[in-house]
C-alpha positions as YAML, in Angstrom:
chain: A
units: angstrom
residues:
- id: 1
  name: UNK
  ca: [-61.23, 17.45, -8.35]
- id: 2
  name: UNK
  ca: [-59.47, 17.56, -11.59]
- id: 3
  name: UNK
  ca: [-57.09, 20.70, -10.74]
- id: 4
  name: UNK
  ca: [-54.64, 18.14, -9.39]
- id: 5
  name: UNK
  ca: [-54.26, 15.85, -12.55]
- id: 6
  name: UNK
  ca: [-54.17, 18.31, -14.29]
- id: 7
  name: UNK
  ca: [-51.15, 19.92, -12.72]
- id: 8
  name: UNK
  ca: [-49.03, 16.69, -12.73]
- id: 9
  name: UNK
  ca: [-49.81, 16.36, -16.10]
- id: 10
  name: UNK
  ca: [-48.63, 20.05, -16.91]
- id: 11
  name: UNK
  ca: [-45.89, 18.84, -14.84]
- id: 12
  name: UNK
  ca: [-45.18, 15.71, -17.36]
- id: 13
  name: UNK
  ca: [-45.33, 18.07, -20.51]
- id: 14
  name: UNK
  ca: [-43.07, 20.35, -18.90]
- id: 15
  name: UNK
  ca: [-40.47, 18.13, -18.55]
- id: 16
  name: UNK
  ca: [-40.50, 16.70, -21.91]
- id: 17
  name: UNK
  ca: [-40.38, 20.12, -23.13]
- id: 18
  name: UNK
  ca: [-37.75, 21.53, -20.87]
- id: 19
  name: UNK
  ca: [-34.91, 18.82, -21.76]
- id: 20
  name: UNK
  ca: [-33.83, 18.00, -24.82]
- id: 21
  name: UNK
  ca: [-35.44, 14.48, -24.63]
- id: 22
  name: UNK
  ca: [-39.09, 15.79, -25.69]
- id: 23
  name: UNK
  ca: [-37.47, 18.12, -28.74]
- id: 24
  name: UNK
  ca: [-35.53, 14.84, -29.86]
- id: 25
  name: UNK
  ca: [-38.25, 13.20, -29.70]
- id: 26
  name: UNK
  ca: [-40.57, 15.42, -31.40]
- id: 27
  name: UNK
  ca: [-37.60, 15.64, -33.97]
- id: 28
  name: UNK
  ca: [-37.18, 11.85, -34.82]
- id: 29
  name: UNK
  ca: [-41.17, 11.85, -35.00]
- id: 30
  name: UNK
  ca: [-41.37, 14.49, -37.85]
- id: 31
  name: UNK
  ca: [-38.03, 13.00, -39.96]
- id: 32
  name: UNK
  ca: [-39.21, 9.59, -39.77]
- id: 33
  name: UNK
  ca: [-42.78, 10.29, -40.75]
- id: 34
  name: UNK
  ca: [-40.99, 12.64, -43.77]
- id: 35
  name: UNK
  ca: [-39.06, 9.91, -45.26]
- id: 36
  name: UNK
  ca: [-41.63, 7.39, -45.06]
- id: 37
  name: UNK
  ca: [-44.29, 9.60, -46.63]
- id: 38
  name: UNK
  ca: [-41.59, 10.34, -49.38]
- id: 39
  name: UNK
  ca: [-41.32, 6.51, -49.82]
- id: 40
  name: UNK
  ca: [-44.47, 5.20, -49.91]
- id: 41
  name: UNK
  ca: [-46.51, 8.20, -51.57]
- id: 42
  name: UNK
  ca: [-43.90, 10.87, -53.16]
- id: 43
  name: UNK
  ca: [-43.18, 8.66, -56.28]
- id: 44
  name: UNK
  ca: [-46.91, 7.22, -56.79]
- id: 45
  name: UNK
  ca: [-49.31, 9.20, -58.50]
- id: 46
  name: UNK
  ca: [-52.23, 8.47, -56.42]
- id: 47
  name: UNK
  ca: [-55.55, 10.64, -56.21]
- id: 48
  name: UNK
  ca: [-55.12, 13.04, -53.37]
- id: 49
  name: UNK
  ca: [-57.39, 11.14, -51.10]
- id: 50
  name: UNK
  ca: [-55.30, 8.07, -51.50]
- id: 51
  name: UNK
  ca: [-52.51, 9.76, -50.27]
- id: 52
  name: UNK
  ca: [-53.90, 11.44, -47.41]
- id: 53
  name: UNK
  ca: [-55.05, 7.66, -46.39]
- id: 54
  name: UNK
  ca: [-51.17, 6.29, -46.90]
- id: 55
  name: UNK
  ca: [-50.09, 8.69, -44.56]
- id: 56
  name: UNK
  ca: [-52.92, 8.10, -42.02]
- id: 57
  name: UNK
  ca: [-51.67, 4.65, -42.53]
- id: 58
  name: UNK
  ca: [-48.66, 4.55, -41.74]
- id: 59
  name: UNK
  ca: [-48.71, 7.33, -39.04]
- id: 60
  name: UNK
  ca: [-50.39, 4.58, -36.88]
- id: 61
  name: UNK
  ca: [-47.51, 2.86, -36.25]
- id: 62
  name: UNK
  ca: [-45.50, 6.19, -35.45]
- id: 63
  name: UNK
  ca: [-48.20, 6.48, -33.25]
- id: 64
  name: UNK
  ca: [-48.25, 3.70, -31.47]
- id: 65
  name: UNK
  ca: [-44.64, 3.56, -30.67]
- id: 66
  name: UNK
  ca: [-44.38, 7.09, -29.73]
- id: 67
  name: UNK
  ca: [-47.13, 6.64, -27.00]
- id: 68
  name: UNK
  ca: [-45.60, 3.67, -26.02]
- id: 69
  name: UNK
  ca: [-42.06, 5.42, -25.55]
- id: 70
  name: UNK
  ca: [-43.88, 8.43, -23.76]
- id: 71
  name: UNK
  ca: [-46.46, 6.12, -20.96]
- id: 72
  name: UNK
  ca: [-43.72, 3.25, -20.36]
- id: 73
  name: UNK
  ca: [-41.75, 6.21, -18.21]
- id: 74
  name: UNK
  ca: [-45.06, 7.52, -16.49]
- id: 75
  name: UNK
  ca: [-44.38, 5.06, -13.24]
- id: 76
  name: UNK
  ca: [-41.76, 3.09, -13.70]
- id: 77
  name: UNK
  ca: [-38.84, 6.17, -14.55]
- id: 78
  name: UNK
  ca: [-40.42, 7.40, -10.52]
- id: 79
  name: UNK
  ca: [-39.65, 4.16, -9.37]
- id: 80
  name: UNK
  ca: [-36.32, 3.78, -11.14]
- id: 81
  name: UNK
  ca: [-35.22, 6.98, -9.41]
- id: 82
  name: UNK
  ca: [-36.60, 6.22, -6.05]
- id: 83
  name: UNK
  ca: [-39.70, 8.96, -6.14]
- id: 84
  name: UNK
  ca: [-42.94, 6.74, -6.60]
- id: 85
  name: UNK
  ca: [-42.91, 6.00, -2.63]
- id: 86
  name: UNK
  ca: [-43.37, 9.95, -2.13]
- id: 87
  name: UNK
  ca: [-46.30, 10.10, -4.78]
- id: 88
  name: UNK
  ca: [-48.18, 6.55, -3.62]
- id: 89
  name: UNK
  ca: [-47.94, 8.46, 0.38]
- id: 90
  name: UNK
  ca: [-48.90, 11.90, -0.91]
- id: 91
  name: UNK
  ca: [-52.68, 13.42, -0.46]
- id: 92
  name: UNK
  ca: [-53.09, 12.28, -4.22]
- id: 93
  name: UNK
  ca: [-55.48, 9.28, -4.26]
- id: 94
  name: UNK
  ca: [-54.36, 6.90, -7.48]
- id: 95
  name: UNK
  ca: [-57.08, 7.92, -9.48]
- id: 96
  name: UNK
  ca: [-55.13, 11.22, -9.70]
- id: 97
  name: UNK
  ca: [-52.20, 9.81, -10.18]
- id: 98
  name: UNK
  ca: [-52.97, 7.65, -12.83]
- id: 99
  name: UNK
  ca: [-55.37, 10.32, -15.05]
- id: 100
  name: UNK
  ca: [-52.54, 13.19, -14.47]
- id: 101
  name: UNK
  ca: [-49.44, 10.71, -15.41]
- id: 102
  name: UNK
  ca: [-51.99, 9.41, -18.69]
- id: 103
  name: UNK
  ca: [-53.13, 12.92, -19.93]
- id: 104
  name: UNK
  ca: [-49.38, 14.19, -19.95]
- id: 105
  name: UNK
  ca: [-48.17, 11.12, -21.63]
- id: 106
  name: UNK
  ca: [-51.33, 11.73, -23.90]
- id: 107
  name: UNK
  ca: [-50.76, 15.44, -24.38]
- id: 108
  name: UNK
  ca: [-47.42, 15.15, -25.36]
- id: 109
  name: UNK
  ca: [-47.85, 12.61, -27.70]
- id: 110
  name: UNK
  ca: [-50.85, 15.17, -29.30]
- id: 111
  name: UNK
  ca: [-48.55, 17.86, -29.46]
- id: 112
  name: UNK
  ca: [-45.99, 15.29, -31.38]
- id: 113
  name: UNK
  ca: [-48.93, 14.01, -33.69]
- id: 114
  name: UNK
  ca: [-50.27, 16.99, -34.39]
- id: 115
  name: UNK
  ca: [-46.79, 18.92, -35.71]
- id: 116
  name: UNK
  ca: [-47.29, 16.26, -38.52]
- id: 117
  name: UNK
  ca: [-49.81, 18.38, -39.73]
- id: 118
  name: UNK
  ca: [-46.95, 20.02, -42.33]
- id: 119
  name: UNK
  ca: [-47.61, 16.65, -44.60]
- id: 120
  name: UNK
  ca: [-51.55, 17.50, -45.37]
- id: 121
  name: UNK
  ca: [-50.14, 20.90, -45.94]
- id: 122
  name: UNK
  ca: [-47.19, 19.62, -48.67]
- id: 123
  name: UNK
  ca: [-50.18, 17.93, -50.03]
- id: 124
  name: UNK
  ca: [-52.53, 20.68, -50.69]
- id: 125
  name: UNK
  ca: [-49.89, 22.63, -52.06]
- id: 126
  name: UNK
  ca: [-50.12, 20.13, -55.66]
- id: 127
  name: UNK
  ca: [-53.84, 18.87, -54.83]
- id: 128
  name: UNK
  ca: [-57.00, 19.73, -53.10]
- id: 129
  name: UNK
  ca: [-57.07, 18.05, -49.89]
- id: 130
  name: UNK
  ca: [-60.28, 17.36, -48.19]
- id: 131
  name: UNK
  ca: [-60.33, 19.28, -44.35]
- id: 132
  name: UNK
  ca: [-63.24, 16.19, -43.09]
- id: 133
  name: UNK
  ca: [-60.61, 13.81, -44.19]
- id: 134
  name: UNK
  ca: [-57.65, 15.61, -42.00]
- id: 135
  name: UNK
  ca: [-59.84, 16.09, -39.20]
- id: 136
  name: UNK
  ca: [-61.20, 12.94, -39.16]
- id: 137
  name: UNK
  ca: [-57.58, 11.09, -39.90]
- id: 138
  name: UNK
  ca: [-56.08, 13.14, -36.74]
- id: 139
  name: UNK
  ca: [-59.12, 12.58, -34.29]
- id: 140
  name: UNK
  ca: [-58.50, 9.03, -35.25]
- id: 141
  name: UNK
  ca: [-54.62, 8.82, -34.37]
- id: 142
  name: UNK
  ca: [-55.49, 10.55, -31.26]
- id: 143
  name: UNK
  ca: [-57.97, 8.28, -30.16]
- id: 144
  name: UNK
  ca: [-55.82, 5.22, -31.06]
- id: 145
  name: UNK
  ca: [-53.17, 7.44, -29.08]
- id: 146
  name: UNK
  ca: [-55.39, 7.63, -26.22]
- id: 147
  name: UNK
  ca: [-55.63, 3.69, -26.14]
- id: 148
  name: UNK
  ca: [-52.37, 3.00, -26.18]
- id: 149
  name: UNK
  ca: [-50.99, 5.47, -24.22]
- id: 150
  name: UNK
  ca: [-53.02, 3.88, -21.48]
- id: 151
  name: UNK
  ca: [-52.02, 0.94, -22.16]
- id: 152
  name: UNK
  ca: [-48.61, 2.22, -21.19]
- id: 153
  name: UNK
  ca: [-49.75, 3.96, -18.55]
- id: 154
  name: UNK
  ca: [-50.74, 0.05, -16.78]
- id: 155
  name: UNK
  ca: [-47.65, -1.84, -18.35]
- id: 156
  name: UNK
  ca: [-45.47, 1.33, -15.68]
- id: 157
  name: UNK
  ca: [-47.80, 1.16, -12.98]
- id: 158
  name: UNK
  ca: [-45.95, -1.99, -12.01]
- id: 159
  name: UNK
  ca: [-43.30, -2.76, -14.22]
- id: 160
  name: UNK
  ca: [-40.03, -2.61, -11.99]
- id: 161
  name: UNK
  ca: [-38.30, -0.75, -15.44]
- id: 162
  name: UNK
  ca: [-38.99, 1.41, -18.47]
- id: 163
  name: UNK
  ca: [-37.49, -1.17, -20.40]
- id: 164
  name: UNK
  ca: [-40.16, -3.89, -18.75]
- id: 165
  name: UNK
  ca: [-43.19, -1.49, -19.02]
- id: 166
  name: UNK
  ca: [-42.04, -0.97, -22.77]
- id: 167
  name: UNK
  ca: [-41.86, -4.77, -23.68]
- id: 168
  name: UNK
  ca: [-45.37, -5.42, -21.54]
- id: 169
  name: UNK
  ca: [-47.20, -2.34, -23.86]
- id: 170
  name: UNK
  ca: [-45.71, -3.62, -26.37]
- id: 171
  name: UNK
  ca: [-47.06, -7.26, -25.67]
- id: 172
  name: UNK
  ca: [-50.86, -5.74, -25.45]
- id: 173
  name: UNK
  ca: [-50.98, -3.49, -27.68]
- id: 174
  name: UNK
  ca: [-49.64, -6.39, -30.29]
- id: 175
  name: UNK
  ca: [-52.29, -8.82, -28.90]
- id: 176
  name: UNK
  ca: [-54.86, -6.06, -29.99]
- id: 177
  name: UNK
  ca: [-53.68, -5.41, -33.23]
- id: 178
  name: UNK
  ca: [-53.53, -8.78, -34.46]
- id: 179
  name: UNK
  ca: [-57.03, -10.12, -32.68]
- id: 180
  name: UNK
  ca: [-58.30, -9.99, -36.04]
- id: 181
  name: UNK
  ca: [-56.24, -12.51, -37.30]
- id: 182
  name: UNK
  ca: [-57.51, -14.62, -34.08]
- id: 183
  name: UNK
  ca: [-60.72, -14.05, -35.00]
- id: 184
  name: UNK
  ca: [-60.20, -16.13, -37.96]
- id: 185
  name: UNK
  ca: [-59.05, -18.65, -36.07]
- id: 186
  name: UNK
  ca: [-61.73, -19.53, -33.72]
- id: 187
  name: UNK
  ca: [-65.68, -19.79, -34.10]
- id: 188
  name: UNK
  ca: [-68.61, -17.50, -33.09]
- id: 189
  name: UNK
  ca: [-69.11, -15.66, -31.18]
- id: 190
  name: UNK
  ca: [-65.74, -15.72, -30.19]
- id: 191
  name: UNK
  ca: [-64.51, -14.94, -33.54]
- id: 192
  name: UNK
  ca: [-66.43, -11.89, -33.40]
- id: 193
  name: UNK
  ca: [-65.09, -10.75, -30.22]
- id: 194
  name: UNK
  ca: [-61.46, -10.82, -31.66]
- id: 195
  name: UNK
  ca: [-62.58, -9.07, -34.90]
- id: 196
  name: UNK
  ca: [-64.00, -6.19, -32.34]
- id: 197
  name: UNK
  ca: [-60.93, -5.81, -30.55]
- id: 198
  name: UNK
  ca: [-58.73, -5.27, -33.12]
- id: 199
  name: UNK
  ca: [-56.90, -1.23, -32.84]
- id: 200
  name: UNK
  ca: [-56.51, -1.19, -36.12]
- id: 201
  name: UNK
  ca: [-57.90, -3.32, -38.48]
- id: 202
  name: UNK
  ca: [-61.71, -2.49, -37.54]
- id: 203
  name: UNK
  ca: [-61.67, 0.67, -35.87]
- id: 204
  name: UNK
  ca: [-59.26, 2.77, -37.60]
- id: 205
  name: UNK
  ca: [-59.85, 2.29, -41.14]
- id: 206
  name: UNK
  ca: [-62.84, 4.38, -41.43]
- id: 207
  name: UNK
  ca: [-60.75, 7.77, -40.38]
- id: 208
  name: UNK
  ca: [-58.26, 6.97, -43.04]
- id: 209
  name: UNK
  ca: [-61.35, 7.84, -45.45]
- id: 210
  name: UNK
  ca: [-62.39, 10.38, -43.13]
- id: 211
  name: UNK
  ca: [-66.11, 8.55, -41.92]
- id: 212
  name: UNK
  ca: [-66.24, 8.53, -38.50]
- id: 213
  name: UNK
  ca: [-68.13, 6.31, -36.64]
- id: 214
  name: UNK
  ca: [-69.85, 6.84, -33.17]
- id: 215
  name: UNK
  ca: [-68.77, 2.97, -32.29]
- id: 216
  name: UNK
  ca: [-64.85, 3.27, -33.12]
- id: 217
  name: UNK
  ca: [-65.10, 6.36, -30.74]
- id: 218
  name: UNK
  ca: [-66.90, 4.45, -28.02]
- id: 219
  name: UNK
  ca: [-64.70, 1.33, -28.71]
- id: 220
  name: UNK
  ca: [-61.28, 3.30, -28.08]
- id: 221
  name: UNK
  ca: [-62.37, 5.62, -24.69]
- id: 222
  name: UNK
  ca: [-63.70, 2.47, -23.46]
- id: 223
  name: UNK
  ca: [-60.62, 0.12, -23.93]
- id: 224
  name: UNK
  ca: [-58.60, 3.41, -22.95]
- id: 225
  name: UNK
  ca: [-60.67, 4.04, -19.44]
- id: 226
  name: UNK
  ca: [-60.36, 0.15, -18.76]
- id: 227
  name: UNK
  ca: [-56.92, 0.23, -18.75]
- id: 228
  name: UNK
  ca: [-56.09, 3.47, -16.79]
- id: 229
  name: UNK
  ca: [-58.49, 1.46, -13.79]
- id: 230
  name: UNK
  ca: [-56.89, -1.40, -13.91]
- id: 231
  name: UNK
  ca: [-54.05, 0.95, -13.13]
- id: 232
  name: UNK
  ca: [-55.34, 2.79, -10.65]
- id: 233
  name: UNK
  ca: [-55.89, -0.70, -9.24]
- id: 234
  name: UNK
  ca: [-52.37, -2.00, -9.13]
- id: 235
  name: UNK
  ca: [-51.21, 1.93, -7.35]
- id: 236
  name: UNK
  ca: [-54.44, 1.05, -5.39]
- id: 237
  name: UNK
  ca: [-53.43, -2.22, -3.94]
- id: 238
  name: UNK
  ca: [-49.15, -1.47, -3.78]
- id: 239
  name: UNK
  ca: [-50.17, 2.01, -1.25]
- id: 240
  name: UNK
  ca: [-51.78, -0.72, 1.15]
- id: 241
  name: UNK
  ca: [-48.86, -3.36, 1.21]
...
């Protein structure tokens, strides 16, 4: 049952990776997060730990706007150029849809995450760097990847534009990274609802330092899976119109 998501999203990597759209991409990625780990670290002298956590820090927001940029075209690009009709009508049910057009969003934007990996290595070159802190700073971005990428994946599913689906993803995944400022706001238990919900704030943190906890795991598959069905929802109820 998964052989066919999996091929459309081999198809989605593919044609990142076949045009010069994914290799710009993958280009700006690694330049930007250069020059802002030159800026913010390079002329500190923090303990190598510290520095490690800047550049989880900031690689969040690279993050985020790179999954964004990559899920906001999963839907809405086919129905810009006239092509979702064929995939809604095909033997694909939108469960397939939606999980194939997510993981190649997803695994594109791992690939793009991952070639970051050069920084740790500048870092170990004039410090000892800590491998549970990498691996736990990476499976962190990933996850938060994961979240947002969905996120994407439901602004397309029936935004009319890339440029609609990119301001709606936006829009969420904003909502969620400030919902612990809401939480402050409001009283119990609502306030500890917001505080919960927040990407960053609560949940990523702890990778930074390189603990990983079971419940930021849990937190981000869960909000991830929710939004991929409310996608599959939305394909779901357009097929039958």
């Amino acid at each position: 049952m998964l052989t066919r998501p999996m091929l459309i999203a081999k198809r989605e990597v593919a044609s990142y990776l076949t045009r010069p759209l994914g290799w710009t991409l993958l280009a700006v990625v690694l330049a930007l997060v250069g020059v802002l780990f030159n800026a913010v670290s390079m002329h500190r002298r923090l303990p190598t730990s510290e520095v490690l956590s800047q550049f989880f820090y900031f690689s969040t927001g690279v993050t985020m706007v790179t999954s964004i940029f990559l899920s906001m075209r999963t839907f809405a690009a086919e129905r810009e150029h006239g092509t979702l009709v064929l995939l809604t009508t095909s033997p694909l049910s939108p469960w397939q849809l939606v999980l194939g057009k997510f993981l190649g969003a997803w695994s594109m934007l791992a690939i793009t995450v991952l070639a970051t990996a050069y920084i740790p290595l500048l870092v170990a070159v004039n410090g000892h760097v800590s491998l549970g802190q990498v691996v736990a700073g990476y499976t962190g971005l990933l996850l938060l990847g994961a979240c947002t990428t969905a996120m994407g994946v439901f602004a397309s599913s029936f935004a009319r534009s890339q440029l609609l689906a990119g301001v709606v993803a936006t829009a969420i995944v904003v909502v969620f990274l400030i919902s612990w400022q809401l939480a402050k706001a409001v009283d119990p238990p609502l306030a500890s609802v917001f505080s919960y919900a927040a990407l960053f704030d609560t949940h990523f943190r702890p990778f930074m330092t390189g603990a990983v906890h079971l419940k930021s795991i849990v937190f981000y598959l869960s909000v991830a899976t929710l939004f991929l069905l409310a996608a599959v929802r939305v394909l779901d109820a357009r097929r039958w119109r």
